[in-house]
JSON list of C-alpha atoms in Angstrom, two decimals:
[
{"chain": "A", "resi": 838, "resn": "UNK", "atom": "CA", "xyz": [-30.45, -11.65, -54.44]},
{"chain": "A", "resi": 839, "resn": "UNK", "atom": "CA", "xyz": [-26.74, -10.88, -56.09]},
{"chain": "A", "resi": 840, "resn": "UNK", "atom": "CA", "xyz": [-25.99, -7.45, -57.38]},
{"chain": "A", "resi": 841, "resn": "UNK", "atom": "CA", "xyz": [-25.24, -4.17, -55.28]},
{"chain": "A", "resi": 842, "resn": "UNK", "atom": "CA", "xyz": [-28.35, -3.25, -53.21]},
{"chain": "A", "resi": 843, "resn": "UNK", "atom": "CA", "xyz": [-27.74, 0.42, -51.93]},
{"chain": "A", "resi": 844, "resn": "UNK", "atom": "CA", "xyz": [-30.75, 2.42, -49.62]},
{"chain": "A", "resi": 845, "resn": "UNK", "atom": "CA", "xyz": [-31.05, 4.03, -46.52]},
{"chain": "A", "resi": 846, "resn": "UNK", "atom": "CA", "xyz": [-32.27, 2.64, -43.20]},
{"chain": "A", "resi": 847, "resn": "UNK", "atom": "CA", "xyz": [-33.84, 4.00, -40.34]},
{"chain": "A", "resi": 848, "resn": "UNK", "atom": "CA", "xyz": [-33.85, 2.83, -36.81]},
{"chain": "A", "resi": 849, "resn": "UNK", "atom": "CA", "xyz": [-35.81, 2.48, -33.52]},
{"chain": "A", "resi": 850, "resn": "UNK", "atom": "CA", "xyz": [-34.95, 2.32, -29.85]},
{"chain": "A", "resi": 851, "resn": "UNK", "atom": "CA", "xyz": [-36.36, 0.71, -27.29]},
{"chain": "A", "resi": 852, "resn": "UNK", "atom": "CA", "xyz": [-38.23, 4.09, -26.10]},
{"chain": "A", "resi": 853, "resn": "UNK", "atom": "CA", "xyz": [-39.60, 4.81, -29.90]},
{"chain": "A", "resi": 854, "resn": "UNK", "atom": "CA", "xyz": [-37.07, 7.24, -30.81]},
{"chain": "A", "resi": 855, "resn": "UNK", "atom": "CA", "xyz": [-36.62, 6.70, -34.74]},
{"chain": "A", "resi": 856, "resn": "UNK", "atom": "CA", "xyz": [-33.60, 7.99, -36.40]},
{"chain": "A", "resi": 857, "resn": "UNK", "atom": "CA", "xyz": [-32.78, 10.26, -39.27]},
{"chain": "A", "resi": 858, "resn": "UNK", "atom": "CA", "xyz": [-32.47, 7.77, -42.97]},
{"chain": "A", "resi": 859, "resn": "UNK", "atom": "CA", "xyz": [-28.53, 6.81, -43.56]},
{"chain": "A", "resi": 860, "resn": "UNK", "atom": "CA", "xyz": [-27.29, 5.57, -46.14]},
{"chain": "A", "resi": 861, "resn": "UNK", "atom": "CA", "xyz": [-26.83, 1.95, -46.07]},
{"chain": "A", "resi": 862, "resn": "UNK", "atom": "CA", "xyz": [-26.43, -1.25, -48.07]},
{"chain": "A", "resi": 863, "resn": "UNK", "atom": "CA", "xyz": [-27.12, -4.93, -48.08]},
{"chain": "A", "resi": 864, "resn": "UNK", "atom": "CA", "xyz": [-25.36, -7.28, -45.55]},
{"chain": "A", "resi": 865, "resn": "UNK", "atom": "CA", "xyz": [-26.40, -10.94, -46.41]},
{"chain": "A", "resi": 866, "resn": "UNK", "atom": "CA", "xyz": [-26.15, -13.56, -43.29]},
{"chain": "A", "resi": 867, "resn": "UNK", "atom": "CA", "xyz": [-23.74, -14.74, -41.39]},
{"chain": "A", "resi": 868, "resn": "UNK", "atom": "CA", "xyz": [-22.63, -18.53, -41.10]},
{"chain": "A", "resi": 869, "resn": "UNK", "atom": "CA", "xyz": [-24.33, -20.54, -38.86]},
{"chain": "A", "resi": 870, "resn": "UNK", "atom": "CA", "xyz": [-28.51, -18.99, -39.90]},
{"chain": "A", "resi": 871, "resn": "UNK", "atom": "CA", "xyz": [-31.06, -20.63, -41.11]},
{"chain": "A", "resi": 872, "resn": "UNK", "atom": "CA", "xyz": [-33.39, -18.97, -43.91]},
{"chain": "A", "resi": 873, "resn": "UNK", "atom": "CA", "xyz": [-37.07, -19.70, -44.95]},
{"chain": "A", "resi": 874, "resn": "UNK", "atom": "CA", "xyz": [-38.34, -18.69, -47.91]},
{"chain": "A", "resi": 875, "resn": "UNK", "atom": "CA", "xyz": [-41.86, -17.94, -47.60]},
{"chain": "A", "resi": 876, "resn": "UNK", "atom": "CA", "xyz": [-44.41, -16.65, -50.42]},
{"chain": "A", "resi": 877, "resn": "UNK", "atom": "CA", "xyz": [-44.49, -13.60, -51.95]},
{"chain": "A", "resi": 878, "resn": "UNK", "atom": "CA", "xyz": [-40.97, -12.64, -51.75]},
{"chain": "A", "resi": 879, "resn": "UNK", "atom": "CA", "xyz": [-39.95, -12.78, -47.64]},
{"chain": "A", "resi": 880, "resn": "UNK", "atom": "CA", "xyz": [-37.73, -14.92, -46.36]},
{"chain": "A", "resi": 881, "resn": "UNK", "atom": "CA", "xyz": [-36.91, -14.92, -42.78]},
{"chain": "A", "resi": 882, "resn": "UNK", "atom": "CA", "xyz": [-33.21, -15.72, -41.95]},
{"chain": "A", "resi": 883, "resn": "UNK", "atom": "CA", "xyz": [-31.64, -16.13, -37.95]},
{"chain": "A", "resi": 884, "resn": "UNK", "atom": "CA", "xyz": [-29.02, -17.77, -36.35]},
{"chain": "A", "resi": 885, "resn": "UNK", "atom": "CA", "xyz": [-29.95, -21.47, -34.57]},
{"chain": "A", "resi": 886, "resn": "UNK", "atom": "CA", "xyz": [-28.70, -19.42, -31.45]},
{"chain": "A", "resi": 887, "resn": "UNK", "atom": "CA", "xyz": [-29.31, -15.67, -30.68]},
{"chain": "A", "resi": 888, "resn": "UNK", "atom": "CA", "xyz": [-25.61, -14.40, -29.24]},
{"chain": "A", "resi": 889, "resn": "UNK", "atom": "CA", "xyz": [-25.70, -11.33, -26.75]},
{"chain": "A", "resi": 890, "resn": "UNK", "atom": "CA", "xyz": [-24.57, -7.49, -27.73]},
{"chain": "A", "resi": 891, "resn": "UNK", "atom": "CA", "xyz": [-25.28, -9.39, -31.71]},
{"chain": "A", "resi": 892, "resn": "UNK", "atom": "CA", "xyz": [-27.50, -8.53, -34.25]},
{"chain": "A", "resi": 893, "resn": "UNK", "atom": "CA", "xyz": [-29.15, -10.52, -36.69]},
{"chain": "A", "resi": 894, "resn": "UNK", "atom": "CA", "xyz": [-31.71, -10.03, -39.88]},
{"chain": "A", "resi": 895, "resn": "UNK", "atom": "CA", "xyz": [-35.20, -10.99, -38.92]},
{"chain": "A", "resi": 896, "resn": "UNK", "atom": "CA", "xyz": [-36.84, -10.93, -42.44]},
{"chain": "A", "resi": 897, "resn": "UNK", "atom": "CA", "xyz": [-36.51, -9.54, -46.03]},
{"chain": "A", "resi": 898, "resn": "UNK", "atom": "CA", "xyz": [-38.97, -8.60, -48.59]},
{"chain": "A", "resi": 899, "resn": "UNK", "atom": "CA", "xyz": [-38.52, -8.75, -52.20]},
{"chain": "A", "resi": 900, "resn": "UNK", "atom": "CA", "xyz": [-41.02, -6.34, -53.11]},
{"chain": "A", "resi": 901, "resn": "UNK", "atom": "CA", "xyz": [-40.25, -6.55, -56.91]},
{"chain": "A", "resi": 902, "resn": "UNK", "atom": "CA", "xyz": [-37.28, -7.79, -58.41]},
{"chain": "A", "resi": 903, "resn": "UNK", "atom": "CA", "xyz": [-35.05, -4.32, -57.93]},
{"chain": "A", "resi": 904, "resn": "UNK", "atom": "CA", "xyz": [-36.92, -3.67, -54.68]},
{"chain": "A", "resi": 905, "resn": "UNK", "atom": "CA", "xyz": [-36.40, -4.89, -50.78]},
{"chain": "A", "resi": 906, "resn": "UNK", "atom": "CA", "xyz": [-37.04, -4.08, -47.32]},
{"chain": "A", "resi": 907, "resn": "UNK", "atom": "CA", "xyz": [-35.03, -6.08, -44.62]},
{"chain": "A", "resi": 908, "resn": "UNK", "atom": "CA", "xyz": [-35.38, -5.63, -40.79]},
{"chain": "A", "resi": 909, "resn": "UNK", "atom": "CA", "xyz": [-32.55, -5.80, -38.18]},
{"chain": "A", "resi": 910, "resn": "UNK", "atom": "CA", "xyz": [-32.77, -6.74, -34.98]},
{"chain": "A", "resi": 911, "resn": "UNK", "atom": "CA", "xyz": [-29.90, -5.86, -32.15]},
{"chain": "A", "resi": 912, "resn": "UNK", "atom": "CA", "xyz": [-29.60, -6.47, -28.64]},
{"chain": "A", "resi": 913, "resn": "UNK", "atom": "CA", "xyz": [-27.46, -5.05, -25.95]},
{"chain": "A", "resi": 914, "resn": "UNK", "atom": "CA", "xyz": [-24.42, -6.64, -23.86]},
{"chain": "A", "resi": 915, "resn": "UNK", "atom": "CA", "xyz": [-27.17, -7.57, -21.28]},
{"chain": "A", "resi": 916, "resn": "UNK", "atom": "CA", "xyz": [-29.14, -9.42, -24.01]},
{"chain": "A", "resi": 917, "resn": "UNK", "atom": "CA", "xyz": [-32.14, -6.46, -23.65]},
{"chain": "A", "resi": 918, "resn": "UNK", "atom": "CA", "xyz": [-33.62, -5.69, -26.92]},
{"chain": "A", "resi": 919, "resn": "UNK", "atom": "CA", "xyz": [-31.39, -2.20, -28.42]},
{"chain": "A", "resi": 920, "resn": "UNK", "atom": "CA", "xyz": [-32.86, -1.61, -31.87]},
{"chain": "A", "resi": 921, "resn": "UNK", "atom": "CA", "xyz": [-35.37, -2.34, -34.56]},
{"chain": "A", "resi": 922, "resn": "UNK", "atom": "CA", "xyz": [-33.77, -0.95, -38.11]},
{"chain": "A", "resi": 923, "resn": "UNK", "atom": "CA", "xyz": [-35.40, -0.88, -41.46]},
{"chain": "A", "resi": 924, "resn": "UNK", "atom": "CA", "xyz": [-33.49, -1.24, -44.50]},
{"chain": "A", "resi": 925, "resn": "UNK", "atom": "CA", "xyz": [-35.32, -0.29, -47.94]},
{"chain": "A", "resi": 926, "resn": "UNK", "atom": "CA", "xyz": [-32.68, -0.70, -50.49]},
{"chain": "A", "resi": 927, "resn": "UNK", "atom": "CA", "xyz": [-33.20, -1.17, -54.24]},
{"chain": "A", "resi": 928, "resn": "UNK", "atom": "CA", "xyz": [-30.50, -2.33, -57.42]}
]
């Protein structure tokens, strides 16, 4: 999954509010997460221990080989869920 992956991402609140598409582009993990690779392209990647007011990538897709869709999950200083974004970003 090299090469300069560019899209745009949209995101959701916790009261279902979705945002206008921004541009965005593709952050890999951190250090410290695990990934499975799983058929058909997802893999789902997370660090052995979720860290408040952090967010972390919950699964990507390889849809086809210059195609992907990767989900972000954040959560607030109090450790409440924040925001659900979707990334669909393509070489």
């Amino acid at each position: 999954m090299s090469g300069n992956w560019q899209g745009t991402a949209v995101t959701m609140t916790p009261d279902f509010k979705i945002s206008q598409p921004v541009a965005t582009q593709l952050h890999w993990v951190g250090e410290g997460h695990k990934t499975f690779f799983l058929p058909d392209g997802v893999s789902i990647s997370c660090p052995g221990k979720v860290s408040v007011g952090t967010s972390f990538t919950a699964a990507n897709w390889l849809v086809k080989a210059s195609e992907m869709q990767q989900l972000l999950v954040n959560y607030d200083e109090c450790g409440d869920f924040s925001a659900l974004t979707l990334e669909l970003l393509y070489l």
